[in-house]
Short mmCIF file of C-alpha atoms in Angstrom, two decimals:
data_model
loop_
_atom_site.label_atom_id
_atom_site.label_comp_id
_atom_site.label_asym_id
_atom_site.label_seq_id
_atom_site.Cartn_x
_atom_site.Cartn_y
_atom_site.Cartn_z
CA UNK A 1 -1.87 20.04 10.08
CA UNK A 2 -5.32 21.05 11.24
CA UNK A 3 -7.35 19.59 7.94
CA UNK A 4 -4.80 16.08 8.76
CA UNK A 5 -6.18 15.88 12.52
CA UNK A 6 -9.68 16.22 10.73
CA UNK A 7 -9.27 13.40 8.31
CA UNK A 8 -7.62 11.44 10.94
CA UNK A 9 -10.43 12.02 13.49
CA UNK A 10 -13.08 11.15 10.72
CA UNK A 11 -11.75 7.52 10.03
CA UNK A 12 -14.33 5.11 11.21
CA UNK A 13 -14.62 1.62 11.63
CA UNK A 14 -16.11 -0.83 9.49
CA UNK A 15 -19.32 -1.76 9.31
CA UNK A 16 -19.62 -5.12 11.82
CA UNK A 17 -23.10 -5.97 10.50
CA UNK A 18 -22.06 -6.01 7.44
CA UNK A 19 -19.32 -8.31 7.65
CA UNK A 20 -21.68 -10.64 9.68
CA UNK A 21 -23.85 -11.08 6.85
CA UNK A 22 -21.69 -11.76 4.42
CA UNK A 23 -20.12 -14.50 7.21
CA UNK A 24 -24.01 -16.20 7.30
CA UNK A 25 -23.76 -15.57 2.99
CA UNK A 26 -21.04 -17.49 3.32
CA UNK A 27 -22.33 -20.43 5.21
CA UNK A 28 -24.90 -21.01 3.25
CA UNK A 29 -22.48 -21.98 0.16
CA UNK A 30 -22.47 -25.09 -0.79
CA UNK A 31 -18.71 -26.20 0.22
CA UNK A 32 -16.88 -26.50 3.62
CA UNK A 33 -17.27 -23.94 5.67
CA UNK A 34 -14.43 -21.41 5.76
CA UNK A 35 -13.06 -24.03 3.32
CA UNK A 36 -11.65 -20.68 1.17
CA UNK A 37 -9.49 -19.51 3.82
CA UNK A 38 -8.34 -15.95 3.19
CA UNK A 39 -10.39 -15.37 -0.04
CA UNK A 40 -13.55 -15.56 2.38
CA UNK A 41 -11.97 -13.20 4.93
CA UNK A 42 -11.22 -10.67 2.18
CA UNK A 43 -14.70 -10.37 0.65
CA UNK A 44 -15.91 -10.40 4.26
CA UNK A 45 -13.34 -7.60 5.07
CA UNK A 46 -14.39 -5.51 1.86
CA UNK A 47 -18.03 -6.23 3.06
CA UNK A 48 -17.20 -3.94 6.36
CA UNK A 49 -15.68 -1.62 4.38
CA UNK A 50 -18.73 -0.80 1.78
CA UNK A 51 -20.72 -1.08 4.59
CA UNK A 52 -22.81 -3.61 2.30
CA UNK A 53 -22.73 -7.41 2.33
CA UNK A 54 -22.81 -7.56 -1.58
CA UNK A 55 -19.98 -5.74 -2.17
CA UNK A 56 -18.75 -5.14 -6.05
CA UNK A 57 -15.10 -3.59 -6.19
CA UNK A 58 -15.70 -3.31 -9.96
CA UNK A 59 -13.51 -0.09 -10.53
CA UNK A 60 -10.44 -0.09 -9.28
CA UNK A 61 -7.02 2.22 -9.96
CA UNK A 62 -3.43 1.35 -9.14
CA UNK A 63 -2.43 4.62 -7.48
CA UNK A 64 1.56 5.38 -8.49
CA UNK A 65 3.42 7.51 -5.98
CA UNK A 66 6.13 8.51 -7.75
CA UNK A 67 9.41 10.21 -6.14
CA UNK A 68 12.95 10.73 -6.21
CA UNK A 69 15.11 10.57 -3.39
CA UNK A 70 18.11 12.80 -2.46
CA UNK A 71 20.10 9.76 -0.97
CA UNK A 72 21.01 8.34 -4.47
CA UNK A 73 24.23 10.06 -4.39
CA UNK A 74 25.24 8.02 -1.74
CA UNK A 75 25.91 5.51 -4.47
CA UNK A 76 23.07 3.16 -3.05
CA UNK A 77 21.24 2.09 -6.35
CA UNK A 78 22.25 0.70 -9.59
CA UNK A 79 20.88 3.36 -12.05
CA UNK A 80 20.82 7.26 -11.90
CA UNK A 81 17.46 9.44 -10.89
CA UNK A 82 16.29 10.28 -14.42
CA UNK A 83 15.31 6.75 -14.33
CA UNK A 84 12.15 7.70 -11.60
CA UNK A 85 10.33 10.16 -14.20
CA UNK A 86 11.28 7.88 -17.26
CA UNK A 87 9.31 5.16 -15.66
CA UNK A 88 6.17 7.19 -14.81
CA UNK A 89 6.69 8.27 -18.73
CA UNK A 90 6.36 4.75 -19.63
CA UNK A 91 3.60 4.58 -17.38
CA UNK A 92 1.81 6.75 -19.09
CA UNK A 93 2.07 5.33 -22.68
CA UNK A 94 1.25 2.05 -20.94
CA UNK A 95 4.41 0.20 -20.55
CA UNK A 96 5.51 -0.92 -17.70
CA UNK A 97 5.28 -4.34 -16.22
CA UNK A 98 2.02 -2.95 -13.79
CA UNK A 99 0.45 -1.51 -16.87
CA UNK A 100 0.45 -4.80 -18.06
CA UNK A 101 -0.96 -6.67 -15.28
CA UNK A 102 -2.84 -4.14 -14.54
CA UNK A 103 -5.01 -5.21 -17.95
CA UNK A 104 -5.40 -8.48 -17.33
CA UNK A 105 -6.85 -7.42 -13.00
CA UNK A 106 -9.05 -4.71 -14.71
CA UNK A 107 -7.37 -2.04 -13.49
CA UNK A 108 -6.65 1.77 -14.41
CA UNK A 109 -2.94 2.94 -13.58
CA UNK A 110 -2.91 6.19 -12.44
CA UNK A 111 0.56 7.67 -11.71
CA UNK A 112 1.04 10.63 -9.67
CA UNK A 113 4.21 12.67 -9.86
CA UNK A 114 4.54 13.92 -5.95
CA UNK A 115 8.25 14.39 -5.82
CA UNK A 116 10.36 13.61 -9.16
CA UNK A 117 12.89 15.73 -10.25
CA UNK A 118 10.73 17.29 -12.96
CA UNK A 119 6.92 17.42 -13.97
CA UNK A 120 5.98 15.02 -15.57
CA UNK A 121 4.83 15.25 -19.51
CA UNK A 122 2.17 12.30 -20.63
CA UNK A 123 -1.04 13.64 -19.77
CA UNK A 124 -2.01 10.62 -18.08
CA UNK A 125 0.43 11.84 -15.20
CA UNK A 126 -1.12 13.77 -11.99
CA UNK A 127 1.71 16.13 -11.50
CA UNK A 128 0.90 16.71 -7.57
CA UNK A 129 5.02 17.88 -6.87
CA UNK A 130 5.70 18.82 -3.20
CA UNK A 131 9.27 19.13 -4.03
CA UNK A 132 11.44 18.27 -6.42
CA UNK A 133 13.16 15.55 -5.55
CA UNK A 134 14.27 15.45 -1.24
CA UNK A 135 17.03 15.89 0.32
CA UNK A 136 20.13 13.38 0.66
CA UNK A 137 18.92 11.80 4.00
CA UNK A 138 22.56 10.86 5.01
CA UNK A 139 22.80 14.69 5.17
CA UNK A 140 20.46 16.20 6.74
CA UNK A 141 16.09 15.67 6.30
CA UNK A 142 14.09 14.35 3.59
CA UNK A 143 12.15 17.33 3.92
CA UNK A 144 10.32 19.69 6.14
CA UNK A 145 7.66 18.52 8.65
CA UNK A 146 5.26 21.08 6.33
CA UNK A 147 6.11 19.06 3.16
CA UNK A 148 5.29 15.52 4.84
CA UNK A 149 2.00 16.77 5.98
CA UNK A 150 1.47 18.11 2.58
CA UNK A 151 2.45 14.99 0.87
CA UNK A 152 0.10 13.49 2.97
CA UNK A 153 -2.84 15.04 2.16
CA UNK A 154 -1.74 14.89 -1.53
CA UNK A 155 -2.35 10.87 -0.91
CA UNK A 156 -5.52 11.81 0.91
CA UNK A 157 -6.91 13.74 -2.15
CA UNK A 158 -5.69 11.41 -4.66
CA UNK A 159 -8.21 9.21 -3.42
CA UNK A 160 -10.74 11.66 -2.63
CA UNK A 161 -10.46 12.33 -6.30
CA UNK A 162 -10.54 8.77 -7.66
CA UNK A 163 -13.68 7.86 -5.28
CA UNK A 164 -15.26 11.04 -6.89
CA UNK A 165 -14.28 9.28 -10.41
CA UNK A 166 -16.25 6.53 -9.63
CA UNK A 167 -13.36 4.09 -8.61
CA UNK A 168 -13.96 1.61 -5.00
CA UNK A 169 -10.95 0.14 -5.08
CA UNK A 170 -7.52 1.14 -4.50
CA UNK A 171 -4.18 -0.73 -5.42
CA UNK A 172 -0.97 0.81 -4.09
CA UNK A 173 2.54 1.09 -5.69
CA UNK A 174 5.64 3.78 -6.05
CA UNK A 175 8.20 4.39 -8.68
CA UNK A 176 11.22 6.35 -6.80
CA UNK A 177 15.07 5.22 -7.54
CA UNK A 178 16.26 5.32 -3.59
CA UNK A 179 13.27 4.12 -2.14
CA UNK A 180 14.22 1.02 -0.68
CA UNK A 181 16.78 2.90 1.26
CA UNK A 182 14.37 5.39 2.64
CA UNK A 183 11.97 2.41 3.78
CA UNK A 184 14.86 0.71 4.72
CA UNK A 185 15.60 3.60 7.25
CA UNK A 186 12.20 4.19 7.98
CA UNK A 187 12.46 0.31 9.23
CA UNK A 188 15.36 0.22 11.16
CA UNK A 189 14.14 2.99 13.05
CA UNK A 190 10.69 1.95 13.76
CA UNK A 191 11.32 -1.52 14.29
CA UNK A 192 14.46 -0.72 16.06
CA UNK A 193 16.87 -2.80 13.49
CA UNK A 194 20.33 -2.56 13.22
CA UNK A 195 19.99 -0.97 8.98
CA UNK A 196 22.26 -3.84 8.11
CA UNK A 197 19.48 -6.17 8.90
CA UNK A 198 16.50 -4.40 7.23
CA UNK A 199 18.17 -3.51 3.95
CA UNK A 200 18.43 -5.56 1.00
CA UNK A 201 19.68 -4.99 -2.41
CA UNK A 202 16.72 -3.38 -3.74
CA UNK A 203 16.33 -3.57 -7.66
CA UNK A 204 19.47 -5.69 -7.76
CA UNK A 205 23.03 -4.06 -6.34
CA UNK A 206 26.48 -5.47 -6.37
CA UNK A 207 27.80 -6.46 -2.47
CA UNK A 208 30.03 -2.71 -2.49
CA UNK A 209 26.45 -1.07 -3.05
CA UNK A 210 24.66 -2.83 -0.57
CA UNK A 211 27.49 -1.78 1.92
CA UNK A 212 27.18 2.00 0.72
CA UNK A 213 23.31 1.76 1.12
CA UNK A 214 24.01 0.31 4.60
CA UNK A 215 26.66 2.98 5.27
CA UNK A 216 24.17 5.99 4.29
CA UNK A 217 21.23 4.60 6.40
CA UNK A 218 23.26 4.97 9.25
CA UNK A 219 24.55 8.07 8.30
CA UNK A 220 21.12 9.07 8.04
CA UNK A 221 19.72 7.87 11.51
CA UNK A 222 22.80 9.71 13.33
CA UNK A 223 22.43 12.84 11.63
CA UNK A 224 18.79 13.17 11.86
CA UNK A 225 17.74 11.65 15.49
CA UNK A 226 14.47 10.46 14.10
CA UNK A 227 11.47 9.92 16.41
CA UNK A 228 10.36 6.22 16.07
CA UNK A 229 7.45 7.04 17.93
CA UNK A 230 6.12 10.13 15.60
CA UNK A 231 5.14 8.89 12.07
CA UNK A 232 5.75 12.66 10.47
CA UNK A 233 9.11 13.16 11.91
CA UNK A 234 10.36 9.29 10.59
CA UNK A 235 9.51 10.12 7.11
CA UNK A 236 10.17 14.10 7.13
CA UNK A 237 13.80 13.22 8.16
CA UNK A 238 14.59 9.25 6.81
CA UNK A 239 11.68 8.85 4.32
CA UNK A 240 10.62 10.13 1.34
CA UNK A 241 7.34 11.77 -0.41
CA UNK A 242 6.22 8.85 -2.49
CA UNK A 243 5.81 7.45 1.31
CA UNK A 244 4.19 10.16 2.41
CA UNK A 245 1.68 9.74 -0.52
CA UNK A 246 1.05 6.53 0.10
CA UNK A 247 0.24 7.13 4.14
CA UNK A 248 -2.27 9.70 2.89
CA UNK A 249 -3.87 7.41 0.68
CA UNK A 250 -4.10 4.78 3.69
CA UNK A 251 -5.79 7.57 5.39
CA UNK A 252 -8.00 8.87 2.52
CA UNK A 253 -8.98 4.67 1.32
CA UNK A 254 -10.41 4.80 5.65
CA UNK A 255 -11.84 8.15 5.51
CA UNK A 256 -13.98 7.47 2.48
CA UNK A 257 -14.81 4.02 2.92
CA UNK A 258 -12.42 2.03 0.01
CA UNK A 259 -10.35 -0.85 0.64
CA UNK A 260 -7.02 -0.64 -0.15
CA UNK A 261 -4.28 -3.32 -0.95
CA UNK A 262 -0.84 -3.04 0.49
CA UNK A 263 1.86 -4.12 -1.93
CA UNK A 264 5.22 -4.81 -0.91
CA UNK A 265 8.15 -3.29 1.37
CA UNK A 266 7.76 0.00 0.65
CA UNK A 267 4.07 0.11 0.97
CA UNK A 268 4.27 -1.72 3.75
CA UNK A 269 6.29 0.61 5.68
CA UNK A 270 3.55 3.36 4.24
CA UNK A 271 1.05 1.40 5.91
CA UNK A 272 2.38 0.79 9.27
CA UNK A 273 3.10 4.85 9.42
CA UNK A 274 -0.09 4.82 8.50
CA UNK A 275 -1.64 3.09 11.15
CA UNK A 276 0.49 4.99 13.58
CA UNK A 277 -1.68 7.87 13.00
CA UNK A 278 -4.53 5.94 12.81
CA UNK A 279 -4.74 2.44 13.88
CA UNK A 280 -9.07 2.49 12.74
CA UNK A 281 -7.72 2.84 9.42
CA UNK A 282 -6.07 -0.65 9.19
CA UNK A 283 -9.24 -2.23 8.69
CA UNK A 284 -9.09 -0.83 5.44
CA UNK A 285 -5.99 -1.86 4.65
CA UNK A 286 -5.72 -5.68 2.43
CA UNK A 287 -2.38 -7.35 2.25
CA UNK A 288 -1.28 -9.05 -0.77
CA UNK A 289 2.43 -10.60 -1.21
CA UNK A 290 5.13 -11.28 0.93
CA UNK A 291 8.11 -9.15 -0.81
CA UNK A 292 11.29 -10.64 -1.05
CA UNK A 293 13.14 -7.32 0.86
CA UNK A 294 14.29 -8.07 4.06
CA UNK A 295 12.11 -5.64 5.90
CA UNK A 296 9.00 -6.52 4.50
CA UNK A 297 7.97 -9.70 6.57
CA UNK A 298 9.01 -7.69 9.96
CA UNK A 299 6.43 -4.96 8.92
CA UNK A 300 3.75 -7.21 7.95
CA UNK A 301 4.32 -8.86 11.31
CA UNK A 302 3.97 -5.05 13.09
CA UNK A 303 1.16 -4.32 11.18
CA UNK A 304 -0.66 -7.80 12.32
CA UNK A 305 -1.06 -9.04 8.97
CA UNK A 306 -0.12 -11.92 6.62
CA UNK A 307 -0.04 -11.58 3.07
CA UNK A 308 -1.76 -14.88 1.09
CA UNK A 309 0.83 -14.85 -1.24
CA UNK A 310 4.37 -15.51 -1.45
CA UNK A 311 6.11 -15.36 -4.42
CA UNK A 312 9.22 -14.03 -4.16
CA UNK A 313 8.30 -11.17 -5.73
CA UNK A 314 10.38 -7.98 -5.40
CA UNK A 315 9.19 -5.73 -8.33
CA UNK A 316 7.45 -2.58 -6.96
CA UNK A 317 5.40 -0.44 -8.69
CA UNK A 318 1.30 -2.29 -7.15
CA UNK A 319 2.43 -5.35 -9.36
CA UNK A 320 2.22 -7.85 -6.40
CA UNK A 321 -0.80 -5.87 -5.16
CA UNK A 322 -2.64 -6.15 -8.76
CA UNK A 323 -1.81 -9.83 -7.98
CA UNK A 324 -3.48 -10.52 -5.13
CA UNK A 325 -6.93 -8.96 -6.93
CA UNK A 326 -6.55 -12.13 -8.88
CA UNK A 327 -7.10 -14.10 -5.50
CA UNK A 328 -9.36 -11.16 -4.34
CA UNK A 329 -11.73 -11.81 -8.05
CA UNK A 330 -12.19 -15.91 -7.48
CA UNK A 331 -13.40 -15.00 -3.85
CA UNK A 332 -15.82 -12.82 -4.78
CA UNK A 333 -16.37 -15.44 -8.17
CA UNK A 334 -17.68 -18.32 -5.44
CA UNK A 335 -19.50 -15.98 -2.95
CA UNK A 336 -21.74 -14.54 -6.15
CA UNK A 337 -22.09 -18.33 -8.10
CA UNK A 338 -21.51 -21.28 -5.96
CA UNK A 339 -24.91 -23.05 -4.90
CA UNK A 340 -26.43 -22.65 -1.64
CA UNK A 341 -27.18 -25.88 0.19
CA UNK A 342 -30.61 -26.26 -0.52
CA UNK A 343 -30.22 -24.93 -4.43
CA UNK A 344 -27.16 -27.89 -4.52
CA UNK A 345 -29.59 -30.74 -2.14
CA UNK A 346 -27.32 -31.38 -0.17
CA UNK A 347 -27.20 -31.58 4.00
CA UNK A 348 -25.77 -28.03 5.22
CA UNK A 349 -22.54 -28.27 7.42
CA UNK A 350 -22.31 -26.87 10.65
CA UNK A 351 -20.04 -25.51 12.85
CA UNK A 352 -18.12 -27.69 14.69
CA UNK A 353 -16.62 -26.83 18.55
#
């Protein structure tokens, strides 16, 4: 817990200067000003972060938390557990539908096995287990307070690591069957939501499971007596470790200066736990898509953020994350090649009150 409190207390803010200049950079494009909306606030946002008004997110890694989650045999999803490591399998011989996108954003998919059932084979796989697997939350806890710190700072060094690698940017996404009830719980707890109204139907479940997934998350918030008010004990006893790993990389993107894109429900949940143990290291954080869950506009409203797009996307795995780089890539694409005023001839525009 003590090396947490460090890494916590060594988040800083961003760099104001920074993102000043790269406001006047901006300006003095030829085009109406602030005519780019939220692709100029981005770049200016990943300005602060780099501490450097020409900033060039060139290497960036989709970071995978992958888990499994105890509360499956609750009946609350449509396929069985094995399905968790399969996927980071596939992940690892380049399959899956982020792999793919993941090409075309110039990105490198790095999946981390935190908490499936087994390690994980492909080499390509960071096996980084806390546990195997958590408890079944409508039990008893995900897992000990020990574990969540641990899981944590697994996050946190995942992106130590990376940054050490060479890579500045960071894309989140999971892979854990269950993990839409854990966030689910995780939401109606923090956001103090009746479960029926913060849980959806995840990667596609029949009406029954959707009432069983319902049924366990309250289960799980009577048994447990969560603290909405201490991140650690929400996802200890109603979360789950690919959470936790995604909170510590929050943390570790603010603590060594990367920005970070939030992807969808689950990450989004990640992020506002996140920010509850340090609310410095939202200015690192970049939303992306609006995810068709339930939950997922109430935590983007928590966290004070809108996501730019909205797509009714509901995939998982960074995909609507490695998205938004698309929008993140034409920003950048103007602020490097448009014209200024005087290289264009025209009359600059000013401000306006």
């Amino acid at each position: 817990m003590d090396r947490l409190k460090e890494i916590i207390a060594g988040i800083q803010p961003t760099d104001a200067n920074a993102r000043e200049e790269a406001w006047k950079n901006w300006d003095s494009l030829c085009k109406p000003l602030r005519g780019l909306g939220w692709l100029e606030e981005v770049v200016v946002q990943i300005a602060g972060i780099y501490g450097d008004a020409h900033p060039h997110p060139d290497k960036r890694a989709v970071v995978l938390m992958g888990a499994d989650n105890g509360v499956v045999k609750e009946g609350v999803t449509q396929t069985d557990s094995s399905v968790t490591m399969q996927v980071l399998e596939n992940m690892g011989n380049d399959l899956s539908t982020a792999c793919i996108m993941s090409h075309l954003a110039g990105c490198t998919m790095v999946p981390v096995n935190i908490g499936g059932l087994k390690d994980g084979v492909h080499p390509r796989i960071r096996n980084c287990v806390v546990r195997y697997g958590t408890g079944n939350i409508a039990e008893g806890p995900a897992m000990t307070r020990e574990e969540c710190v641990q899981a944590i700072l697994t996050g946190v060094d995942t992106v130590r690591d990376l940054k050490a690698e060479g890579y500045d940017l960071i894309v989140t996404g999971e892979m854990g069957i269950g993990n839409t009830t854990t966030s689910s719980a995780c939401a109606a707890v923090l956001f103090d939501q009746a479960p029926e109204v913060v849980t959806g139907r995840g990667a596609g479940l029949s009406t029954e499971g959707l009432n069983k997934k319902v049924r366990a998350i309250e289960r799980a918030i009577e048994v447990n007596h969560p603290d909405k008010t201490d991140a650690i004990d929400v996802i200890s006893k109603v979360g789950g470790l690919d959470i936790a790993g995604m909170v510590g990389c929050y943390l570790g993107a603010a603590y060594y200066h990367l920005p970070i894109l939030i992807d969808g429900f689950i990450s989004a949940i990640s992020a506002y736990l996140a920010g509850m143990l340090s609310k410095t290291a939202k200015e690192y954080m970049i939303p992306t898509h609006g995810s068709a869950e339930p939950a997922a506009k109430l935590a983007m409203e928590h966290l004070g953020m809108q996501a730019p797009i909205q797509a009714g996307m509901h995939l998982g795995e960074g995909t609507g994350a490695i998205m938004g780089l698309s929008l993140i890539d034409q920003g950048l694409n103007v602020y490097y090649h448009v014209a200024t005023w005087d290289g264009a001839h025209v009359e600059a525009y000013t401000h306006q009150k």
